[in-house]
Short mmCIF file of N, CA, C and O in Angstrom, two decimals:
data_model
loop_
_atom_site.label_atom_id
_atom_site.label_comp_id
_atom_site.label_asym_id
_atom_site.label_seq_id
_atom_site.Cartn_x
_atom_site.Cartn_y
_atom_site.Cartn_z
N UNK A 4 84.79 113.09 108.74
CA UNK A 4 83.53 112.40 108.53
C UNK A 4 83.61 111.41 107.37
O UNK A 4 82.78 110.50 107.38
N UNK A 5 84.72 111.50 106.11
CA UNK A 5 84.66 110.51 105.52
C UNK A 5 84.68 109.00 105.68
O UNK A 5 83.98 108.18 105.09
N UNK A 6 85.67 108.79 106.63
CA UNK A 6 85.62 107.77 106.97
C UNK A 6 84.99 107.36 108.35
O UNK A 6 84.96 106.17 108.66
N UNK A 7 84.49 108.31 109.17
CA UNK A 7 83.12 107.17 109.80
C UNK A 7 84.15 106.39 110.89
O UNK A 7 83.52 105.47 111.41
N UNK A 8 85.47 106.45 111.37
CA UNK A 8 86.09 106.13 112.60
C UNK A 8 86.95 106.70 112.99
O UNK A 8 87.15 107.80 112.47
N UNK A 9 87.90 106.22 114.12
CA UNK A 9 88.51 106.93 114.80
C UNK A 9 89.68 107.70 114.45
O UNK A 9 89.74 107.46 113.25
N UNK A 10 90.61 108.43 114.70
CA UNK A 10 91.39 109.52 114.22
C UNK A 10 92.73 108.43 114.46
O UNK A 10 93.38 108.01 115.42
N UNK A 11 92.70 108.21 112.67
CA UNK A 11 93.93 107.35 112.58
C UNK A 11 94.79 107.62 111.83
O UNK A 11 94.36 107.43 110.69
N UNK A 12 96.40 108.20 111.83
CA UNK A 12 97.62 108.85 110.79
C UNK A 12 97.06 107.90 109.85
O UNK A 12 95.97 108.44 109.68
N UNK A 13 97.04 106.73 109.03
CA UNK A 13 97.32 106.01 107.29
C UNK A 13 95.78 106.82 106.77
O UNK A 13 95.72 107.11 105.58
N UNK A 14 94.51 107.19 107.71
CA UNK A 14 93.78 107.70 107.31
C UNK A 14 93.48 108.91 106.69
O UNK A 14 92.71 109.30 105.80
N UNK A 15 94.53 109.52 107.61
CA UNK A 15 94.28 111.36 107.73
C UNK A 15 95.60 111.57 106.64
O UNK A 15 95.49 112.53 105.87
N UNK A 16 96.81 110.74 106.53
CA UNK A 16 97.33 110.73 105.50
C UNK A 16 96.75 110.84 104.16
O UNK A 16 96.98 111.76 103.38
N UNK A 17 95.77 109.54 103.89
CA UNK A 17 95.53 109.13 102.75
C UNK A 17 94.23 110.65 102.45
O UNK A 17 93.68 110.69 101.35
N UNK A 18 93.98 111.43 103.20
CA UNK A 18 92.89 112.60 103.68
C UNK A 18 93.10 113.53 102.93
O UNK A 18 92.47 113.91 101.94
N UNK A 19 94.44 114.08 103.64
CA UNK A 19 95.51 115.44 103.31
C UNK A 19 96.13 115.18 102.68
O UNK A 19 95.98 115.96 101.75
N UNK A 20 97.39 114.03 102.31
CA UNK A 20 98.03 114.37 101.54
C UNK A 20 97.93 113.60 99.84
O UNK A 20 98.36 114.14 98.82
N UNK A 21 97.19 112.11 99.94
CA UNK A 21 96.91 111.24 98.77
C UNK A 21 95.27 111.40 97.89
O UNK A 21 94.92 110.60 97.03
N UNK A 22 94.72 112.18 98.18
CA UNK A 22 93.45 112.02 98.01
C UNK A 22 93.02 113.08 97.09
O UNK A 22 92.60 114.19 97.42
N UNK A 23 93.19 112.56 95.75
CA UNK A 23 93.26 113.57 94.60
C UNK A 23 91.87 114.07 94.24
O UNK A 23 91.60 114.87 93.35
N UNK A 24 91.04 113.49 95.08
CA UNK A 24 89.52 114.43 94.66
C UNK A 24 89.01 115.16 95.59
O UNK A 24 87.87 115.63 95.56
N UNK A 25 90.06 115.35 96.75
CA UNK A 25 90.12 116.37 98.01
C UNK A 25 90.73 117.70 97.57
O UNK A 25 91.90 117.79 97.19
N UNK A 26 89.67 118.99 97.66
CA UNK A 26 91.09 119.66 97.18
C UNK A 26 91.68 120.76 98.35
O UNK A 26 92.23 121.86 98.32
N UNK A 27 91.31 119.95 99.23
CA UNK A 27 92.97 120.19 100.50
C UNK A 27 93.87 119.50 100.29
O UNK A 27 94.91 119.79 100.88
N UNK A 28 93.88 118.37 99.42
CA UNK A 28 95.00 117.70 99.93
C UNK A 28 95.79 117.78 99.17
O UNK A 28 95.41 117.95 98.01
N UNK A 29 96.95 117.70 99.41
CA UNK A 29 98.61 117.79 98.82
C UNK A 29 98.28 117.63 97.32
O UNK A 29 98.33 118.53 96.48
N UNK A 30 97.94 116.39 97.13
CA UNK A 30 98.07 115.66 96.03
C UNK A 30 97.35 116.64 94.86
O UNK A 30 97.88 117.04 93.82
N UNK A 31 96.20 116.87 95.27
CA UNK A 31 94.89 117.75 94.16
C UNK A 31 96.01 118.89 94.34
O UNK A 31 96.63 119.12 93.30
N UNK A 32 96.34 119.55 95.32
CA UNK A 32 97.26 120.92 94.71
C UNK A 32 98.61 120.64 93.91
O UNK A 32 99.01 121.43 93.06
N UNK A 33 98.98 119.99 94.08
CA UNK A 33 100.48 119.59 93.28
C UNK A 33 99.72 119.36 91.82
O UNK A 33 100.21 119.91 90.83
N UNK A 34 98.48 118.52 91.70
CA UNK A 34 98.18 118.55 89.95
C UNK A 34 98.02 119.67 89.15
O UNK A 34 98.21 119.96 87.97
N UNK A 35 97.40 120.50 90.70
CA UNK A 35 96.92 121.87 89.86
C UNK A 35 98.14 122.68 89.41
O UNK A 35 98.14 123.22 88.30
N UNK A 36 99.36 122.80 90.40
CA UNK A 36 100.61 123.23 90.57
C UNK A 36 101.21 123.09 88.85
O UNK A 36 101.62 123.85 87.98
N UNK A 37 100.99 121.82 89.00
CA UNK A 37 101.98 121.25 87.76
C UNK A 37 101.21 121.35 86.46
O UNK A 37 101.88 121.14 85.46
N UNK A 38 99.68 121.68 86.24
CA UNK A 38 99.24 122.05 85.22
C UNK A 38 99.44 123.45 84.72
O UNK A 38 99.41 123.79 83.54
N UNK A 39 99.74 124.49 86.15
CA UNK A 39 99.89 125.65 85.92
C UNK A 39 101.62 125.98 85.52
O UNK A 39 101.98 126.92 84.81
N UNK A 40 102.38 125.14 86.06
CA UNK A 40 103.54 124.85 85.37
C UNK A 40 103.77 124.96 83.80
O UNK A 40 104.41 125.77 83.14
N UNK A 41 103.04 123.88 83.47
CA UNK A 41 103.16 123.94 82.17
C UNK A 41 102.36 124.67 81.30
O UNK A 41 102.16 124.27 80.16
N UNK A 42 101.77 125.96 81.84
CA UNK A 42 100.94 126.71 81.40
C UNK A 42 101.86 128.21 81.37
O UNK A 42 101.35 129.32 81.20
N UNK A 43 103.07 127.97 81.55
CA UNK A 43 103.88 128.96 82.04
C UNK A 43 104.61 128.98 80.45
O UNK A 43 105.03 127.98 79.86
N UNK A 44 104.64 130.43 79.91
CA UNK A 44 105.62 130.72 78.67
C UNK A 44 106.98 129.91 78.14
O UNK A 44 107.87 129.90 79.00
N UNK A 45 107.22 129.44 77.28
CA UNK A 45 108.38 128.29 77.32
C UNK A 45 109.68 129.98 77.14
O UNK A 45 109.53 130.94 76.38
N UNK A 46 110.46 129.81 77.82
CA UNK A 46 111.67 130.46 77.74
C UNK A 46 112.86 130.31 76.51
O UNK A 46 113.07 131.22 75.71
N UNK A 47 113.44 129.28 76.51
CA UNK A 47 114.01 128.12 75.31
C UNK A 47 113.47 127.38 74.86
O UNK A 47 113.02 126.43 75.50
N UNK A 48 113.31 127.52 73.52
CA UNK A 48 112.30 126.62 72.61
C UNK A 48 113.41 125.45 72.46
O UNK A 48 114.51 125.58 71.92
N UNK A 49 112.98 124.51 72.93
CA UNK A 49 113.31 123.22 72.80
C UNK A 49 112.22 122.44 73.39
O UNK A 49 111.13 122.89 73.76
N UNK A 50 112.69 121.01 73.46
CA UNK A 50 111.45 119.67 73.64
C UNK A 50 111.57 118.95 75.29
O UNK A 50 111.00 117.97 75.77
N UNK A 51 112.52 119.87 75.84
CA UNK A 51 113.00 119.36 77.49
C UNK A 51 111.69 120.06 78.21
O UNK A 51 110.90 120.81 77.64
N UNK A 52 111.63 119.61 79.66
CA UNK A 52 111.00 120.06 80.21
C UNK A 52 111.66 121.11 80.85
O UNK A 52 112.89 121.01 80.91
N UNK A 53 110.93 122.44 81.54
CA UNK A 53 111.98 123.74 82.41
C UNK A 53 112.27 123.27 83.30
O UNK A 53 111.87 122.11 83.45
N UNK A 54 112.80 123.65 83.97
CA UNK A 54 113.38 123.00 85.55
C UNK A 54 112.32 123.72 86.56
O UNK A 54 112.58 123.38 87.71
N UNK A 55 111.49 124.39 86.50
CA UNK A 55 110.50 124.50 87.17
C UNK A 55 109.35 122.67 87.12
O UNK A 55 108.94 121.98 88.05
N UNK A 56 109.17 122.46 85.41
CA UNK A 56 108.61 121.31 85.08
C UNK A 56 108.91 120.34 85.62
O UNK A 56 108.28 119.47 86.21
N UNK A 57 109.75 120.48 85.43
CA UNK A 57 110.84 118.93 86.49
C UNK A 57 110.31 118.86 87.64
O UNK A 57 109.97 117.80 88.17
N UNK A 58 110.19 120.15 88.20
CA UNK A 58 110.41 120.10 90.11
C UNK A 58 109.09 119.49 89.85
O UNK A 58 109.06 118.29 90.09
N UNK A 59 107.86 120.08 89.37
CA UNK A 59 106.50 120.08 89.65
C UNK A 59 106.50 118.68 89.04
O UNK A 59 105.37 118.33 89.37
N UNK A 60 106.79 118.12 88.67
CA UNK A 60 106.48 117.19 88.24
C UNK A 60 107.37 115.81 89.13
O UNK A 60 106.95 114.66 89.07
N UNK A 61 108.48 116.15 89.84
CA UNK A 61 109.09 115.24 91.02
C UNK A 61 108.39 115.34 91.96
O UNK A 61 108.18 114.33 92.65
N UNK A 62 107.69 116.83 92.35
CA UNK A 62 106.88 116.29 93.62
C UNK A 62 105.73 115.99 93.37
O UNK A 62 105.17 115.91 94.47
N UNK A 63 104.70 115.67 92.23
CA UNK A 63 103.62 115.05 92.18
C UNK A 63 104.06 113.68 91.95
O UNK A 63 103.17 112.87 92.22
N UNK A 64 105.18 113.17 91.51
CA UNK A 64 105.67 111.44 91.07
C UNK A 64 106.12 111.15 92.82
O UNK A 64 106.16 109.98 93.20
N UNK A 65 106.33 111.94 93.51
CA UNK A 65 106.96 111.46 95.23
C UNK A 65 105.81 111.59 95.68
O UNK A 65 105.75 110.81 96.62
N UNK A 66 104.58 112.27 95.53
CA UNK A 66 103.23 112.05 96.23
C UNK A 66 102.56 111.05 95.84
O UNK A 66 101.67 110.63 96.58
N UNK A 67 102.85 110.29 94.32
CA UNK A 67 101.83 109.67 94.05
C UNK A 67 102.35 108.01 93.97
O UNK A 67 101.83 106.99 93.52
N UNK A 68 103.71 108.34 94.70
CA UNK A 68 104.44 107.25 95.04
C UNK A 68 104.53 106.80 96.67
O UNK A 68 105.15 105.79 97.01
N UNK A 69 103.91 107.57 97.51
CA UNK A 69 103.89 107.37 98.36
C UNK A 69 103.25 106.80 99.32
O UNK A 69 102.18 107.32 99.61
N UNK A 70 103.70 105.52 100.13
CA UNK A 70 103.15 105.06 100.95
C UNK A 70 102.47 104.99 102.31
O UNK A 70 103.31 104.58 103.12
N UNK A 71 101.46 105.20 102.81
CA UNK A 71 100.81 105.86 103.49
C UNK A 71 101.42 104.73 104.78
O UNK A 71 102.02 105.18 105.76
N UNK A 72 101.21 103.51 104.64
CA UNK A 72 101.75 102.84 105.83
C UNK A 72 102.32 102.87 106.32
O UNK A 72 102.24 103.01 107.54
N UNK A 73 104.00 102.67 105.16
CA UNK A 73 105.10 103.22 105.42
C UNK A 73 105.54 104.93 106.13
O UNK A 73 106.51 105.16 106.85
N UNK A 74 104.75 105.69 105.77
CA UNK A 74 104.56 107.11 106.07
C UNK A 74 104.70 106.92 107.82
O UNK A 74 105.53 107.40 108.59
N UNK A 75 103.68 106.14 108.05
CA UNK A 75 102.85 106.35 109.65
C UNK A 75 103.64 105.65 110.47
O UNK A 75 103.44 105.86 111.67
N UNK A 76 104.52 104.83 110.16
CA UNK A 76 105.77 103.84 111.49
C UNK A 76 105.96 105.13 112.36
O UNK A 76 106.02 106.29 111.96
N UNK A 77 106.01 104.80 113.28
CA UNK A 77 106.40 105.50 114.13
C UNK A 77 108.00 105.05 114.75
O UNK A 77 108.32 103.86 114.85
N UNK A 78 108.47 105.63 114.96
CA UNK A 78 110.20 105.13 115.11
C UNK A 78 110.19 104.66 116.81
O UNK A 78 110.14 105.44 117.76
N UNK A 79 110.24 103.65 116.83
CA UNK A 79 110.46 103.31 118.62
C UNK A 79 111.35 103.83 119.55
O UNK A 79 111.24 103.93 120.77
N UNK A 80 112.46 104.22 118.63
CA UNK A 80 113.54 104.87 119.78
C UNK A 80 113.47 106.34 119.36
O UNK A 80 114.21 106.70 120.28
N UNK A 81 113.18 107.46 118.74
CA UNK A 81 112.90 108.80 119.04
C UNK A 81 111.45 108.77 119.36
O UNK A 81 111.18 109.70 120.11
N UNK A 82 110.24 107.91 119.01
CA UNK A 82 108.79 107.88 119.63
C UNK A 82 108.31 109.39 118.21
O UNK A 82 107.58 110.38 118.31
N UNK A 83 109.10 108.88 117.12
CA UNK A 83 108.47 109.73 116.41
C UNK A 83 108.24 109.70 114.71
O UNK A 83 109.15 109.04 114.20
N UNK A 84 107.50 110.11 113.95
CA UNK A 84 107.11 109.64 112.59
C UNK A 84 108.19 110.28 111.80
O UNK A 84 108.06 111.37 111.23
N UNK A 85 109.48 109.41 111.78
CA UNK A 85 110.62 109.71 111.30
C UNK A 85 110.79 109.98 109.14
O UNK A 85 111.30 110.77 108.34
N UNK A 86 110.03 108.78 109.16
CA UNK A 86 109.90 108.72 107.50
C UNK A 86 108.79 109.70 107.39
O UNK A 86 109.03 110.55 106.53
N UNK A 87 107.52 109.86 108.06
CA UNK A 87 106.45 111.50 107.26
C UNK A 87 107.64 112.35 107.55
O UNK A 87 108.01 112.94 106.54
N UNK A 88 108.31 112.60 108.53
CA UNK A 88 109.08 113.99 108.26
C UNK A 88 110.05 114.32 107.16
O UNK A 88 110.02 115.34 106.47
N UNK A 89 111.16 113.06 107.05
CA UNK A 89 111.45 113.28 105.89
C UNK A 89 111.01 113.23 104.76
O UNK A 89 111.80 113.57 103.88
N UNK A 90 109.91 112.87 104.45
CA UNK A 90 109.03 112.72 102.95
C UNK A 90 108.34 114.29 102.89
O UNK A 90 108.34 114.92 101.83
N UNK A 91 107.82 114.77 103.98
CA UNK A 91 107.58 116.16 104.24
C UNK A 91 108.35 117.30 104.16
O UNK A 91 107.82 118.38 103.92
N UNK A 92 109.96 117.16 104.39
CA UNK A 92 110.74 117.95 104.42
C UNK A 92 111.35 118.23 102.31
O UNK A 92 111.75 119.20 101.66
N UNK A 93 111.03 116.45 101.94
CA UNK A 93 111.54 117.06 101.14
C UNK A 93 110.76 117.44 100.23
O UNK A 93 111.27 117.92 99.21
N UNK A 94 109.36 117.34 100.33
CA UNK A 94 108.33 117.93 99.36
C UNK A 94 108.36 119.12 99.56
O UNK A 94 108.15 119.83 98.58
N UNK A 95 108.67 119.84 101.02
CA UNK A 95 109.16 121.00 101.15
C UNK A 95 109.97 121.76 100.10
O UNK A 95 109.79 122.78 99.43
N UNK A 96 110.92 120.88 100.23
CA UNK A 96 112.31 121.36 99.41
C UNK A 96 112.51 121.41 98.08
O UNK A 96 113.35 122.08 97.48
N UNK A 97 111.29 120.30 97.42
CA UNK A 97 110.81 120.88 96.32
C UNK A 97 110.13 121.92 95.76
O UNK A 97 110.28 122.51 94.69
N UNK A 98 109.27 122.07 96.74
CA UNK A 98 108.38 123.67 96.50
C UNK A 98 108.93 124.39 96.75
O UNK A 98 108.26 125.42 96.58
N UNK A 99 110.16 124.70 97.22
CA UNK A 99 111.33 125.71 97.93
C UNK A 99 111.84 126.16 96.17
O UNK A 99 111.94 127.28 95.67
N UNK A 100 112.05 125.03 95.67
CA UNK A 100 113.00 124.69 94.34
C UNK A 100 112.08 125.43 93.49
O UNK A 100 112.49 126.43 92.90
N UNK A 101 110.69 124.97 93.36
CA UNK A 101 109.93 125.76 91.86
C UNK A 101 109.80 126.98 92.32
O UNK A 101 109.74 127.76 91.37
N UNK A 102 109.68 127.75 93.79
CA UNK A 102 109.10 128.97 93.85
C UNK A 102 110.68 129.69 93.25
O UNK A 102 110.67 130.47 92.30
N UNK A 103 111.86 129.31 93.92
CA UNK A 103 112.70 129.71 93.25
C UNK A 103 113.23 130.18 91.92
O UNK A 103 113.75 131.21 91.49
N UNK A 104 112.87 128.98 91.44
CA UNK A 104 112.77 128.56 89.65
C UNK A 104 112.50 130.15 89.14
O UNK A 104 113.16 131.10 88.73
N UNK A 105 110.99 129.79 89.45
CA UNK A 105 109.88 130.69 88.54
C UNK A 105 110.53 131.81 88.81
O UNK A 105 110.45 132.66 87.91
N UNK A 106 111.11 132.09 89.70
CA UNK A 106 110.95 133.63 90.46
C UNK A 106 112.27 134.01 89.43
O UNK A 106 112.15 134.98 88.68
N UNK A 107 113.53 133.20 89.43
CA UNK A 107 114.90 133.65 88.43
C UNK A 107 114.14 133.69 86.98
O UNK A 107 114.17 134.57 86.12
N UNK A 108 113.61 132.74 87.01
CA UNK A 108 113.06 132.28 85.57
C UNK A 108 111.88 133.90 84.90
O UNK A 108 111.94 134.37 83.76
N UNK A 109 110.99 134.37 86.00
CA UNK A 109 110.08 135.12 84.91
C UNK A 109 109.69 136.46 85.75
O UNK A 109 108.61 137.04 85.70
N UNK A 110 110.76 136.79 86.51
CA UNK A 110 110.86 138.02 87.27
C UNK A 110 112.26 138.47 87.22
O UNK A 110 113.26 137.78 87.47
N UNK A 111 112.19 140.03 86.76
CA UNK A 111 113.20 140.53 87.00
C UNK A 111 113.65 141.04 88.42
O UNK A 111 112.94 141.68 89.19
N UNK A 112 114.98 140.65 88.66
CA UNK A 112 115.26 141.77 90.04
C UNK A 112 116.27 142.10 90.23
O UNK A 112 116.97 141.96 91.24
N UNK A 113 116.58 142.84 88.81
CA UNK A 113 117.62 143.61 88.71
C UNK A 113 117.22 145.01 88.52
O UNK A 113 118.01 145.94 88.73
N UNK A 114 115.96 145.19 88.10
CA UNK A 114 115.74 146.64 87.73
C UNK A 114 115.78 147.18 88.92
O UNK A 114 115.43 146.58 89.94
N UNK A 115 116.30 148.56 88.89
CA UNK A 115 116.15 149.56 89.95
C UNK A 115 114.95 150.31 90.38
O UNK A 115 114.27 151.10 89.72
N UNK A 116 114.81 149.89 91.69
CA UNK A 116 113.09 150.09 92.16
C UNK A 116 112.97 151.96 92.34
O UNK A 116 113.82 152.70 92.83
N UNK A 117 111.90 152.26 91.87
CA UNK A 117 111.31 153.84 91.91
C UNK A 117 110.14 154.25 93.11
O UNK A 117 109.16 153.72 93.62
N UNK A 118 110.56 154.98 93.16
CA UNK A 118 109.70 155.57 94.26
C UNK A 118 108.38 155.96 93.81
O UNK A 118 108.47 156.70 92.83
N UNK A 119 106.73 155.65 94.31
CA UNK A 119 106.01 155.86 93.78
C UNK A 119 105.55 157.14 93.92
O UNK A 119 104.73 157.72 93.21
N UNK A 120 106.37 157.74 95.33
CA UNK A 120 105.45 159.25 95.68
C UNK A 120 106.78 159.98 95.89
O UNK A 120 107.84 159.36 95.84
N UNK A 121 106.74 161.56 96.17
CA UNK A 121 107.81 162.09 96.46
C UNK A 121 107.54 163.13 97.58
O UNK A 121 108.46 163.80 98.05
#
């Protein structure tokens, strides 16, 4: 209903994934992502960012770099939106990267798990 016409990809792009005062869309969760990032205990006191920081912070600079036009080509010889998939795959692969991160970074899983009942 925001936009009042017909069901068009640069639209529903700019909807879901660019539209930072939407908060479905990509973009509003990656800010929140990356504020909660840096809301996370510093491990090594130094002035770098964590490599969790990094990630969260590459995939909000690849969302907020991204071109919605360019996004929507459709490729003539597979008949398919070749560039959203890869821009999709690898925002993927970034969130693949911080859940990782965090998880080495501020979970143990080395301790030996106990049984709660017997």
């Amino acid at each position: 209903y925001k936009y009042r016409a017909h069901l068009q990809l640069p639209l529903l792009l700019d909807l879901m994934l660019l539209d930072s005062s939407n908060p479905k869309s990509l973009i509003y969760q990656m800010e929140r992502l990356k504020a909660y990032m840096n809301q996370l205990p510093k491990i090594h006191q130094n002035n770098f960012l964590a490599e969790h920081q990094r990630f969260a912070l590459e995939a909000l600079t690849t969302l907020q770099l991204a071109d919605k036009a360019f996004l929507s080509q459709l490729d003539s010889e597979t008949n398919t939106y070749l560039h959203l998939e890869e821009f999709l795959n690898k925002i993927s692969e970034i969130l693949s990267n911080i859940s990782e991160t965090v998880s080495k970074t501020y979970f143990k899983h080395a301790q030996e798990q106990q049984q709660l009942y017997r």
